[in-house]
PDB file of C-alpha atoms and ligand atoms in Angstrom:
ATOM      1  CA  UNK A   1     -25.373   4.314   3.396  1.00 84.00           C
ATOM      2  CA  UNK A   2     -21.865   2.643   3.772  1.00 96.00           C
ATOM      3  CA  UNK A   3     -19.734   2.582   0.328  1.00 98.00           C
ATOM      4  CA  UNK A   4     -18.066  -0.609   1.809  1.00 98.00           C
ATOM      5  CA  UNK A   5     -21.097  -2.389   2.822  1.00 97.00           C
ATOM      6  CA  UNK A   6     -20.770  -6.358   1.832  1.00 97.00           C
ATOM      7  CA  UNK A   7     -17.132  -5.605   1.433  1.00 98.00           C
ATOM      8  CA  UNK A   8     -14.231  -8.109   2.412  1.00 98.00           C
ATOM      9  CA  UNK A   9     -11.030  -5.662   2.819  1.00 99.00           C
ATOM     10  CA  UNK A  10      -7.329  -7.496   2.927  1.00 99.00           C
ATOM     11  CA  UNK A  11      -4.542  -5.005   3.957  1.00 99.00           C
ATOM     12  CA  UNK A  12      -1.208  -5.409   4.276  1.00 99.00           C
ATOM     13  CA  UNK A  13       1.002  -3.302   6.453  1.00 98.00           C
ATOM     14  CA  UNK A  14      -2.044  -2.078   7.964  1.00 98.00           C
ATOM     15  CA  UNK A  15      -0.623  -2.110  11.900  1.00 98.00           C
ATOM     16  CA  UNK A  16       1.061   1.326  11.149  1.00 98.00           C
ATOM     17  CA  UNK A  17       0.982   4.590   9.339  1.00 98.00           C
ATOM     18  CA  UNK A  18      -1.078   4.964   5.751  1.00 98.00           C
ATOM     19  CA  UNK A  19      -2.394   1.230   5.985  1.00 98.00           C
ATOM     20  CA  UNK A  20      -3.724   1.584   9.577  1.00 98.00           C
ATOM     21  CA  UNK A  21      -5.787   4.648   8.456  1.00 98.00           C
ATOM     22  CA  UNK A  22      -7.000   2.911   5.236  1.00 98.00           C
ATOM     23  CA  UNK A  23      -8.246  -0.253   7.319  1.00 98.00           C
ATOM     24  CA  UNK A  24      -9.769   2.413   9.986  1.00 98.00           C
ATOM     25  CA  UNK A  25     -11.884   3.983   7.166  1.00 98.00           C
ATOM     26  CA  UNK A  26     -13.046   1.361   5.280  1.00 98.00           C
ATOM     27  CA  UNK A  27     -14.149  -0.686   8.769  1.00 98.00           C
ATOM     28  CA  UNK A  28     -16.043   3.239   9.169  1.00 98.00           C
ATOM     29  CA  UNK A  29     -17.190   2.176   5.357  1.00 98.00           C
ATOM     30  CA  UNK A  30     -19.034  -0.492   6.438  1.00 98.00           C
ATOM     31  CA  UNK A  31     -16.177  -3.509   5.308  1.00 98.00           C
ATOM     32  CA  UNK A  32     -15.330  -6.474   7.436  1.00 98.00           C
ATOM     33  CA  UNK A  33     -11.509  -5.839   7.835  1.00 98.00           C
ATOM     34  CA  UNK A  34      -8.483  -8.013   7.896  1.00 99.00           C
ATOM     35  CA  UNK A  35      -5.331  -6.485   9.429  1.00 98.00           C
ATOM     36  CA  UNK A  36      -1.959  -7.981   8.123  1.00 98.00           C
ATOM     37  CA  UNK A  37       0.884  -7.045   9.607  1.00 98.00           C
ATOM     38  CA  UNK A  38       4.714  -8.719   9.711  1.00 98.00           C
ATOM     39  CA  UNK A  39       3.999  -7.247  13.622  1.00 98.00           C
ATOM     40  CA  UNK A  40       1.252  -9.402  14.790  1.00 98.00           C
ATOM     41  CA  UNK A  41       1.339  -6.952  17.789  1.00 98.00           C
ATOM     42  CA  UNK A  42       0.317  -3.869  15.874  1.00 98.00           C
ATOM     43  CA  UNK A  43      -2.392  -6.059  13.407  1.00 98.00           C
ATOM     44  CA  UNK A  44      -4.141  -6.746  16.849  1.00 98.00           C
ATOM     45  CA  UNK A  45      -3.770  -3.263  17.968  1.00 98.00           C
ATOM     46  CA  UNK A  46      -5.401  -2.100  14.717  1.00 98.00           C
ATOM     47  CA  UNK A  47      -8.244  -4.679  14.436  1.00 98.00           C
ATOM     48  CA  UNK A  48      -8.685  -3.620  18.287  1.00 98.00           C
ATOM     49  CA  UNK A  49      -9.305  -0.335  17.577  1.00 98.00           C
ATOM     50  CA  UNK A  50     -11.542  -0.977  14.266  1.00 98.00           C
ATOM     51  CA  UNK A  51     -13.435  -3.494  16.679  1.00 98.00           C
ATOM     52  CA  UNK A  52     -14.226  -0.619  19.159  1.00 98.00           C
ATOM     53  CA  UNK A  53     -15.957   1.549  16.524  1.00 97.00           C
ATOM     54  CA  UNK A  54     -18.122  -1.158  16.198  1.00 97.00           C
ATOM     55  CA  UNK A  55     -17.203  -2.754  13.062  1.00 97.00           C
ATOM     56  CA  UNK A  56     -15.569  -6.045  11.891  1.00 97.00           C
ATOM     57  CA  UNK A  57     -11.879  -6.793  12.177  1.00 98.00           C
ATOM     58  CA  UNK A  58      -9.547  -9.282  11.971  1.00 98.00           C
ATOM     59  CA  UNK A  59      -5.684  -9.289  12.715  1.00 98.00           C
ATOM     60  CA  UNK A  60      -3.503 -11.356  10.359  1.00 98.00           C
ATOM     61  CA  UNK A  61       0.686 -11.866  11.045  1.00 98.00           C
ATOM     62  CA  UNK A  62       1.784 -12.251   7.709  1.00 98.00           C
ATOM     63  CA  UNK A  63       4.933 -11.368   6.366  1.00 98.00           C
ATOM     64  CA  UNK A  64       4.376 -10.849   2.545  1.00 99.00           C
ATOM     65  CA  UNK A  65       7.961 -12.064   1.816  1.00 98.00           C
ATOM     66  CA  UNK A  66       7.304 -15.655   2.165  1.00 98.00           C
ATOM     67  CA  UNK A  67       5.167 -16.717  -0.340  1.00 98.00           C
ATOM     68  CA  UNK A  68       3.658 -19.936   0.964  1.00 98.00           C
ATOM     69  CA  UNK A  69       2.702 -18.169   3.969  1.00 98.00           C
ATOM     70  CA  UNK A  70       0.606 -15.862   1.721  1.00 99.00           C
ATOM     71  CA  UNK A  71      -1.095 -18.076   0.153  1.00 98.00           C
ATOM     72  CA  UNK A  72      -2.068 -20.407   3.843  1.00 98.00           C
ATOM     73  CA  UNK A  73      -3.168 -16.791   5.226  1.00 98.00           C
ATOM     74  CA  UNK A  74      -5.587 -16.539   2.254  1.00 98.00           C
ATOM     75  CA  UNK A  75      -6.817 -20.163   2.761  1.00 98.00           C
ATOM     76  CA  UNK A  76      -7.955 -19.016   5.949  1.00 98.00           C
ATOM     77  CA  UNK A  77      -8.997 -15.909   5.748  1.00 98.00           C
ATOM     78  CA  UNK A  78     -11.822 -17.742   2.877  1.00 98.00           C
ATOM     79  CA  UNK A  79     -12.344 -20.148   5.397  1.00 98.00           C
ATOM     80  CA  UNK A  80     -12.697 -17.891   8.829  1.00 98.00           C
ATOM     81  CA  UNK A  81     -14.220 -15.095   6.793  1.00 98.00           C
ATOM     82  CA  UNK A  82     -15.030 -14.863   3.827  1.00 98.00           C
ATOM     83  CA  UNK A  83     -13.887 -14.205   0.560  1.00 98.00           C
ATOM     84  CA  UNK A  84     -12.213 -10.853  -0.136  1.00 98.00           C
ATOM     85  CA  UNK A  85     -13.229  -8.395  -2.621  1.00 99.00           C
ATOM     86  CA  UNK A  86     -11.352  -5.749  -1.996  1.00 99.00           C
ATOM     87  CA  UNK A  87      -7.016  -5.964  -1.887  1.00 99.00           C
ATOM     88  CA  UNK A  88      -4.845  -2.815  -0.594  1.00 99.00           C
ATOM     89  CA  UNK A  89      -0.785  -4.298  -1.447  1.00 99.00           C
ATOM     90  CA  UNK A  90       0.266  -1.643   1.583  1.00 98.00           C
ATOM     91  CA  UNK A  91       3.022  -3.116   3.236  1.00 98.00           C
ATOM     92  CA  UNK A  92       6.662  -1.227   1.672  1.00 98.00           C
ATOM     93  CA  UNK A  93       9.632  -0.306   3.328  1.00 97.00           C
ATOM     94  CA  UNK A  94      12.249   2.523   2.476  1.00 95.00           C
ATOM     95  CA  UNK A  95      16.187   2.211   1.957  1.00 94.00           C
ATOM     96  CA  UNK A  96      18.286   5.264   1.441  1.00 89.00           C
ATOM     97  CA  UNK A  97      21.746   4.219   0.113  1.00 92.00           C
ATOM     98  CA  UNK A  98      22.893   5.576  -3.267  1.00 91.00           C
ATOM     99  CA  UNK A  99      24.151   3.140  -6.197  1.00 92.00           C
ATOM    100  CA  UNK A 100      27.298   4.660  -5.042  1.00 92.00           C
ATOM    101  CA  UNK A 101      27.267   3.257  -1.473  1.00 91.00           C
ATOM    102  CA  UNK A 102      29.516   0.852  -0.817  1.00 86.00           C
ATOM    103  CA  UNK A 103      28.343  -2.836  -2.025  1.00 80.00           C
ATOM    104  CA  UNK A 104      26.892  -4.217   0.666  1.00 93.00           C
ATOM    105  CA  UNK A 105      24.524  -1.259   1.568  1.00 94.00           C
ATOM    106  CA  UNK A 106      23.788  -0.930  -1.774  1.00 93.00           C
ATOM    107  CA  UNK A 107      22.776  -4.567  -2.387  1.00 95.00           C
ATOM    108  CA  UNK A 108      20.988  -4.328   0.749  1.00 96.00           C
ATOM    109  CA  UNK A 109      18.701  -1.841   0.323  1.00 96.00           C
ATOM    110  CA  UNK A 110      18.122  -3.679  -3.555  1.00 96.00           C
ATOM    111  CA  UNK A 111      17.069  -6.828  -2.449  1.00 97.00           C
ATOM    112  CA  UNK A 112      15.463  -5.805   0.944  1.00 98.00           C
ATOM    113  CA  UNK A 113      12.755  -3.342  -1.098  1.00 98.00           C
ATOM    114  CA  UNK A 114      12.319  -5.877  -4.434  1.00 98.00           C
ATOM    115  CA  UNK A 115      11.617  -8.696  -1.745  1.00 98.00           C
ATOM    116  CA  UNK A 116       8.731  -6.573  -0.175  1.00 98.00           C
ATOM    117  CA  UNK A 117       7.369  -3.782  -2.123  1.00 98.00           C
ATOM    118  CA  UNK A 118       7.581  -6.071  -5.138  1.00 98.00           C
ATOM    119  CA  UNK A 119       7.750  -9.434  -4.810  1.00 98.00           C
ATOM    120  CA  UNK A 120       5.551  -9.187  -1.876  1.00 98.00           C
ATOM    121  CA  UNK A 121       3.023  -7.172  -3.613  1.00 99.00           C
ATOM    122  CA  UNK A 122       2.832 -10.379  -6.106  1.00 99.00           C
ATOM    123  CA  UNK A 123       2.904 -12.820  -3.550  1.00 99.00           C
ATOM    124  CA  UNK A 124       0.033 -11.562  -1.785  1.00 99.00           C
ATOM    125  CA  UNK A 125      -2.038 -10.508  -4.867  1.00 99.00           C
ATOM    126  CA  UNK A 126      -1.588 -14.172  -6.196  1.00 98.00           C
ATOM    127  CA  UNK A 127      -2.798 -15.763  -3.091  1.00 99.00           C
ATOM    128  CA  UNK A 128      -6.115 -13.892  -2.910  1.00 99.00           C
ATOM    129  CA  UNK A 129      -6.561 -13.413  -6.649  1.00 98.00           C
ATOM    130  CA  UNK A 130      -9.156 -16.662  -7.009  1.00 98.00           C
ATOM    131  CA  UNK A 131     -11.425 -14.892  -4.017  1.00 98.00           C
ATOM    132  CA  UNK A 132     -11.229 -11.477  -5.920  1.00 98.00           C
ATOM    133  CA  UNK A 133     -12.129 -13.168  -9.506  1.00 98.00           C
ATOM    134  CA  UNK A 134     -15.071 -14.692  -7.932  1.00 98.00           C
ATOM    135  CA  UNK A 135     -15.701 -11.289  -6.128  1.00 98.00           C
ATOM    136  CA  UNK A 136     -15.560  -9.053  -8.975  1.00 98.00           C
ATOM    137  CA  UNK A 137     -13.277  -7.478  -6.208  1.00 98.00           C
ATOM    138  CA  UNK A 138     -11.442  -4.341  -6.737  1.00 98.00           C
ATOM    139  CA  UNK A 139      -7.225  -3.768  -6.141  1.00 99.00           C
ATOM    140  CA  UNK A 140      -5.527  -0.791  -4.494  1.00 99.00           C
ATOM    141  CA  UNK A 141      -1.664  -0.657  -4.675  1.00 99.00           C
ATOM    142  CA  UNK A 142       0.010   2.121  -2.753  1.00 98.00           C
ATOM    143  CA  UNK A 143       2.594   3.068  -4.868  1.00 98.00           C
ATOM    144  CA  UNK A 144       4.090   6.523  -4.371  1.00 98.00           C
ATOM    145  CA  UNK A 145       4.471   9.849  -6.061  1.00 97.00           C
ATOM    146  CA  UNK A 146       8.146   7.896  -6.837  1.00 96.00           C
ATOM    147  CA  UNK A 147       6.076   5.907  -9.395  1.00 98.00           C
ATOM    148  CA  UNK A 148       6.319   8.544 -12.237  1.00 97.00           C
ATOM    149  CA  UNK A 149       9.783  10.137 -11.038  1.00 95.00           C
ATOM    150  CA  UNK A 150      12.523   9.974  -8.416  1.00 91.00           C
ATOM    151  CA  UNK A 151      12.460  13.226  -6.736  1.00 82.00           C
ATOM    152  CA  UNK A 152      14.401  15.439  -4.292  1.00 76.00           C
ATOM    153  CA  UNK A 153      14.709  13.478  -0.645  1.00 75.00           C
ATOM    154  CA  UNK A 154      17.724  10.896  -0.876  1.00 74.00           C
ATOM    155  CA  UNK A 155      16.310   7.369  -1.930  1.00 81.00           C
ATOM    156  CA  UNK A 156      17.900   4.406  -3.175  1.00 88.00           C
ATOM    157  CA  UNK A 157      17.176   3.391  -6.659  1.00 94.00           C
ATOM    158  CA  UNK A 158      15.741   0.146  -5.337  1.00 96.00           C
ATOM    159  CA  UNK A 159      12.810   2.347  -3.873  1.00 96.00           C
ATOM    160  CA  UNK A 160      12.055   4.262  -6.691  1.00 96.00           C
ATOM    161  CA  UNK A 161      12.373   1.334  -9.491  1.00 97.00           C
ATOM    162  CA  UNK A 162       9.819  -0.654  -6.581  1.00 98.00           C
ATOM    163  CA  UNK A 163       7.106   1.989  -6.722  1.00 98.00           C
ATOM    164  CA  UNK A 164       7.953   2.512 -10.972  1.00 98.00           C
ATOM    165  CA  UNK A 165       7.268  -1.297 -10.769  1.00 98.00           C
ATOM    166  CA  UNK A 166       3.849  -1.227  -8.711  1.00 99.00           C
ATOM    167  CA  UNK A 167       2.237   1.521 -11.495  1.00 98.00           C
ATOM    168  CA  UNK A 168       3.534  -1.421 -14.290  1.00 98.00           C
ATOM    169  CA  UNK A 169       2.095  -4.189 -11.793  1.00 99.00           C
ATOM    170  CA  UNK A 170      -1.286  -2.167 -11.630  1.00 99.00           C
ATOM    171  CA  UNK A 171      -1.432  -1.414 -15.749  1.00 98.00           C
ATOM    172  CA  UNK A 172      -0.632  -5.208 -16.203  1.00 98.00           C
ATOM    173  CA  UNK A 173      -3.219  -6.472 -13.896  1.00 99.00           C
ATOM    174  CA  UNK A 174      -6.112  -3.901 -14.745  1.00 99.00           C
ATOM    175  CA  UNK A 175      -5.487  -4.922 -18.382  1.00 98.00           C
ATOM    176  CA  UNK A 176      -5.787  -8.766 -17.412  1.00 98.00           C
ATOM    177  CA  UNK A 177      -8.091  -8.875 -15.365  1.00 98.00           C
ATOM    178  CA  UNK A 178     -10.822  -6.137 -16.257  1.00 98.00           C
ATOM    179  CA  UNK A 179     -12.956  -8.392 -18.295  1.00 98.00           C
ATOM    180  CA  UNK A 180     -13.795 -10.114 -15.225  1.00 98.00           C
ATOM    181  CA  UNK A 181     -15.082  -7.012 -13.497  1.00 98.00           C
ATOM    182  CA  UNK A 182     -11.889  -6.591 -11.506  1.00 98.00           C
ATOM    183  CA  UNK A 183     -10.741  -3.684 -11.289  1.00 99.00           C
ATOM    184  CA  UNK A 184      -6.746  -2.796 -10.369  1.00 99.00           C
ATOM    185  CA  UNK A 185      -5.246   1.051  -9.640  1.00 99.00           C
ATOM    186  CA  UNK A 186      -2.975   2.385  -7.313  1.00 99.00           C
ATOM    187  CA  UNK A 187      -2.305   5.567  -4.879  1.00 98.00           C
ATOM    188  CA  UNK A 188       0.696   7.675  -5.033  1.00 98.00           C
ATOM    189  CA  UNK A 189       0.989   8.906  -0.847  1.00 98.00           C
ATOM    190  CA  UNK A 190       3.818  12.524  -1.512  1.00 96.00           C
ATOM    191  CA  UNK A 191       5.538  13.099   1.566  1.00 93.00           C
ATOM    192  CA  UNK A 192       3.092  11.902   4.480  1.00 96.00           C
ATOM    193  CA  UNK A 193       4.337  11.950   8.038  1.00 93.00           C
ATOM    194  CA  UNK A 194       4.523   8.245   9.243  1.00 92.00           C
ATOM    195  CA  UNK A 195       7.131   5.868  11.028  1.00 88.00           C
ATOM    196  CA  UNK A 196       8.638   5.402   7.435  1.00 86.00           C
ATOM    197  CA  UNK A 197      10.427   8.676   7.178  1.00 85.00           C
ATOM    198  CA  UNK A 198      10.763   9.852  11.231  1.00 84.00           C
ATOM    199  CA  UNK A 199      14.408   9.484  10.732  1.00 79.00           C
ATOM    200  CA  UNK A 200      14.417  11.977   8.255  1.00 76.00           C
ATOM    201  CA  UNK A 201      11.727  14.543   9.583  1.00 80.00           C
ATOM    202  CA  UNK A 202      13.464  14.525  12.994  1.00 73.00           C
ATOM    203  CA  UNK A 203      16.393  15.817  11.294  1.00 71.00           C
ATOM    204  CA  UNK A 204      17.427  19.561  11.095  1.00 72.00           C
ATOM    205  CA  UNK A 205      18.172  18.747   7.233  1.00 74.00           C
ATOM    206  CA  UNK A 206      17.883  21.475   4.907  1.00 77.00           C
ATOM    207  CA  UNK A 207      16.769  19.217   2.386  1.00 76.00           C
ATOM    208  CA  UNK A 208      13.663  18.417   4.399  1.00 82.00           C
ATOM    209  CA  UNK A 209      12.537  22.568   3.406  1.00 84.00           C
ATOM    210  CA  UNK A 210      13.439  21.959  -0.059  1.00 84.00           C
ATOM    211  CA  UNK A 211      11.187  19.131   0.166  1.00 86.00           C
ATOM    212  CA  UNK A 212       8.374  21.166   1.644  1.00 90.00           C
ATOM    213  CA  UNK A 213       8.905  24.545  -0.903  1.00 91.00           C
ATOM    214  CA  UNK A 214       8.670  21.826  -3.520  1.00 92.00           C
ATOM    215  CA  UNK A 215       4.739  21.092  -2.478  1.00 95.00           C
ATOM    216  CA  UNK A 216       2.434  23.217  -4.061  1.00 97.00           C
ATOM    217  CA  UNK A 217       0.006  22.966  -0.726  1.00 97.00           C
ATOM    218  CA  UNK A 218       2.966  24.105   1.175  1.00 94.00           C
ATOM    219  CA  UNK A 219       3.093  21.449   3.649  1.00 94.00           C
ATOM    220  CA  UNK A 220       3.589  17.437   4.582  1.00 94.00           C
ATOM    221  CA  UNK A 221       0.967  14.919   4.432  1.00 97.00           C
ATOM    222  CA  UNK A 222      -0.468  12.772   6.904  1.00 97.00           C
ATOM    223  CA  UNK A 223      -2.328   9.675   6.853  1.00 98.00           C
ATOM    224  CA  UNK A 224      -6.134  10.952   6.627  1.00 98.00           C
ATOM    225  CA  UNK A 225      -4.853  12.648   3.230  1.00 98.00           C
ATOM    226  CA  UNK A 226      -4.676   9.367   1.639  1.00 98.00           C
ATOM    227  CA  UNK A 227      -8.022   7.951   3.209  1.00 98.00           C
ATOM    228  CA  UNK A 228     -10.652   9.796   0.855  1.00 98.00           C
ATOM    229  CA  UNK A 229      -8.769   8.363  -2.428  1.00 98.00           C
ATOM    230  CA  UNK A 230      -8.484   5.002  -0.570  1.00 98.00           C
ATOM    231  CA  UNK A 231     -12.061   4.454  -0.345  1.00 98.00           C
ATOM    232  CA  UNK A 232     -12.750   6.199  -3.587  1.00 98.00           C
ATOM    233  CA  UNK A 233     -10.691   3.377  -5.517  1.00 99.00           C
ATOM    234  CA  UNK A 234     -12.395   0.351  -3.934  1.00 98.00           C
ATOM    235  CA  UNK A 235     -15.886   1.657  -3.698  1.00 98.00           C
ATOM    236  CA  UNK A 236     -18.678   1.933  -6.391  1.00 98.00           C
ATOM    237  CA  UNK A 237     -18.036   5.497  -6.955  1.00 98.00           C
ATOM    238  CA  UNK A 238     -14.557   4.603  -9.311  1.00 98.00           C
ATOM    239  CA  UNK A 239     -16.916   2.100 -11.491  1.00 98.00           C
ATOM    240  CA  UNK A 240     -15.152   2.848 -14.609  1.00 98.00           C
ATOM    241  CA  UNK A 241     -11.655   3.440 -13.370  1.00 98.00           C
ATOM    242  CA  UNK A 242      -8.508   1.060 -13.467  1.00 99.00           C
ATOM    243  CA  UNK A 243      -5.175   0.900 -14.266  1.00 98.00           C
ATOM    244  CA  UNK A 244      -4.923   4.318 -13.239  1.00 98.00           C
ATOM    245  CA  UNK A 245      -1.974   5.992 -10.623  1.00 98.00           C
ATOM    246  CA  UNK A 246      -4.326   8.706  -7.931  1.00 98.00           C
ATOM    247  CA  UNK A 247      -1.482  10.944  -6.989  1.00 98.00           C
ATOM    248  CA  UNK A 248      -1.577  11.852  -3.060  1.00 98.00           C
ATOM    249  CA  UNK A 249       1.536  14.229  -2.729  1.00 98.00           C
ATOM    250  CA  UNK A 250       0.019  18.220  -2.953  1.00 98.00           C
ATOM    251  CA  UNK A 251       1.022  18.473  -6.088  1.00 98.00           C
ATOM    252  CA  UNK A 252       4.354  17.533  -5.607  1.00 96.00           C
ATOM    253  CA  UNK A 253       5.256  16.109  -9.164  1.00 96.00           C
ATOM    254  CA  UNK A 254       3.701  19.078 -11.234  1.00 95.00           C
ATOM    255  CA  UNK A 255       6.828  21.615 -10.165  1.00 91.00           C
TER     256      UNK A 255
HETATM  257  N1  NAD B   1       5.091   7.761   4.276  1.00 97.10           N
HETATM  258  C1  NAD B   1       5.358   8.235   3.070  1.00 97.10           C
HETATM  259  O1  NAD B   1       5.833   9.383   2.899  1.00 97.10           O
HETATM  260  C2  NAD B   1       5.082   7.408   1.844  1.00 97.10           C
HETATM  261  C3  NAD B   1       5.149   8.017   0.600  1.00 97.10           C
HETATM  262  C4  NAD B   1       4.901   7.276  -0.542  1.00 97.10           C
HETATM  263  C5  NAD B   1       4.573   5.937  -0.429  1.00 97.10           C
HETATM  264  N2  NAD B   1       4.508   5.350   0.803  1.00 97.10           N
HETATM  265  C6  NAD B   1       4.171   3.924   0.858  1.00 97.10           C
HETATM  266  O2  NAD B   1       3.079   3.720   1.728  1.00 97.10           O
HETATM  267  C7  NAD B   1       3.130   2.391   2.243  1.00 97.10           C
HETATM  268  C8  NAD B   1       2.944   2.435   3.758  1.00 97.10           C
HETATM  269  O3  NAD B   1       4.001   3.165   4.326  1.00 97.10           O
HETATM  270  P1  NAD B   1       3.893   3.950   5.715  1.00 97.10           P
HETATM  271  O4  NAD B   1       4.496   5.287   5.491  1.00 97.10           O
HETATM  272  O5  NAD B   1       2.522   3.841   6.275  1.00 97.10           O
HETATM  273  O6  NAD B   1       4.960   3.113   6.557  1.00 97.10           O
HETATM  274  P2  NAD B   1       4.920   2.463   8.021  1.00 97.10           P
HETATM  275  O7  NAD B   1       6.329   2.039   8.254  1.00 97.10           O
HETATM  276  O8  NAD B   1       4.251   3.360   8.993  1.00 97.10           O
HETATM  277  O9  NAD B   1       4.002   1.174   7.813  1.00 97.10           O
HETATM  278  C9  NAD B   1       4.411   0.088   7.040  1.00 97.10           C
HETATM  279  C10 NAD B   1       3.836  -1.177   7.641  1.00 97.10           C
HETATM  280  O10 NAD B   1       4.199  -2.261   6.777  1.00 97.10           O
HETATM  281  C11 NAD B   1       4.602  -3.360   7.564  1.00 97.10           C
HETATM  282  N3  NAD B   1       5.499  -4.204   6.794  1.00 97.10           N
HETATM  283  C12 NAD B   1       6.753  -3.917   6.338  1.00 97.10           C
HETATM  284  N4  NAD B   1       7.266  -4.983   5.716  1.00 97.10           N
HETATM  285  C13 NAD B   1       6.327  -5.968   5.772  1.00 97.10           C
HETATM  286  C14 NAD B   1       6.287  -7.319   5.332  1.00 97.10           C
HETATM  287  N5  NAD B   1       7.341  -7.891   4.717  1.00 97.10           N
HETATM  288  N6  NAD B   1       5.161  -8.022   5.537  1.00 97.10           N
HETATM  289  C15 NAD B   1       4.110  -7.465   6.165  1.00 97.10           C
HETATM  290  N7  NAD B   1       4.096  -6.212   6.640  1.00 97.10           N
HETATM  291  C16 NAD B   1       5.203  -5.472   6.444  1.00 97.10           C
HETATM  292  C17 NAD B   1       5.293  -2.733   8.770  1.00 97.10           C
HETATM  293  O11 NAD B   1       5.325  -3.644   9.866  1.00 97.10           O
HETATM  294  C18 NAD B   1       4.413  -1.505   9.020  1.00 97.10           C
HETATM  295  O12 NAD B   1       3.356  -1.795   9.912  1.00 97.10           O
HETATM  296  C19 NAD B   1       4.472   1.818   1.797  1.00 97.10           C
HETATM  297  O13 NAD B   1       4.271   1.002   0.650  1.00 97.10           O
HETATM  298  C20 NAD B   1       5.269   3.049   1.415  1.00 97.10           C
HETATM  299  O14 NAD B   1       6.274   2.783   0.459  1.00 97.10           O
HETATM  300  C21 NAD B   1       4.744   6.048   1.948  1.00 97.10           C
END
């Protein structure tokens, strides 16, 4: 039997990397999918591909940034599909530029990754948060192992105080919202090999091995790592658990 069955899945980002495989398994799950995607080129793609395993997908272009767009996507996602019960807030970007960079880079990177991994993470969970009420619907925000420290590969502080943010966005809203039967927790990906962080994997940097010695398992991870927890968190069998971080990084925080 399914675990998605009946399921209405929203997720954002999901043309590329973790949210692709996420929307992959849970169409495998049994859930009619929704694709969103600033690249309305790789949302089709996606929904394409979870359409020729046989199961139910939609592609959405939705950049998360613009609020009022978020909220017309949900209108019609209700109307063309259904209401959604289950939310993945996927869609993040990266900056690398030290509080030390000059200004503009700096201010860059801090209003680029606060516009999407936060504000956009809020936009998006406020448009579909009257179809997930009535759902009893469930929340998944991938966060990042950067949620509960900074680490070792060079980040800018805007990435690190996004992903802090999503763990205090997750506690607020499974604290809010768990009398209604909705349930809110996050993911926390490590180091997993997707478009995000090419740049820095192509690179013969020798703080890319002091990355990888720092991982307990001993190596990177890559998208299918993060699937199992995925569907754990919006599925029946995580009943009594919200407002909880699942960290996906092998082991990477505990050293
Ligand atoms: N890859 C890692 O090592 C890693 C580690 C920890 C956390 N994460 C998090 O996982 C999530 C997915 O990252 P990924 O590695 O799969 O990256 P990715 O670049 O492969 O995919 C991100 C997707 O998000 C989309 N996107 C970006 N901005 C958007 C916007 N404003 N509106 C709509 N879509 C937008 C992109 O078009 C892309 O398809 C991000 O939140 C990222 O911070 C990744």
């Amino acid at each position: 039997m399914p675990l998605l069955d009946h399921h209405v899945a929203v997720i954002t980002g999901a043309g590329s990397g973790i949210g692709r495989a996420i929307a992959i398994a849970y169409g495998r799950e049994g859930a009619r999918v929704v694709v969103a995607d600033r690249d309305g080129a790789a949302a089709g793609d996606a929904a394409a591909e979870i359409s020729r395993m046989g199961a139910k997908a939609s592609a959405v272009t939705l950049d998360i940034t613009r609020r009022r767009d978020c909220h017309s996507a949900a209108r019609r996602v209700e109307e063309e599909i259904g209401a959604v019960s289950i939310l993945v807030n996927n869609a993040g970007i990266v900056r690398r530029h030290g509080i030390t960079a000059p200004d503009k880079a700096a201010s860059r990177d801090w209003d680029a990754v606060i516009a999407t991994n936060l504000d956009g993470m809020f936009n998006v969970t406020r448009a579909f948060l009257g179809q997930l009420r009535r759902r009893r619907g469930r929340i998944v925000n991938v966060g990042s192992v950067l949620s509960v420290m900074h680490g070792r590969t060079p980040l800018s502080p805007a990435y690190t105080t996004s992903k802090h943010g999503v763990l205090g966005f997750t506690r607020a809203l499974a604290a809010e919202l768990g009398r209604e039967g909705v349930r809110v927790n996050a993911i926390g990906p490590g180091f997993t090999a997707t478009a995000l962080n090419a740049a820095v994997r192509d690179r013969d940097d020798p703080r890319l091995a002091a990355v990888l010695d720092h991982i307990p398992l001993g190596r990177m991870g890559t998208v299918d790592d993060l699937v199992g927890p995925a569907v754990f968190l919006a599925s029946d069998l995580s009943g009594f658990v919200t407002g909880t971080i699942l960290l996906v990084d092998g082991g990477y925080h505990i050293i």
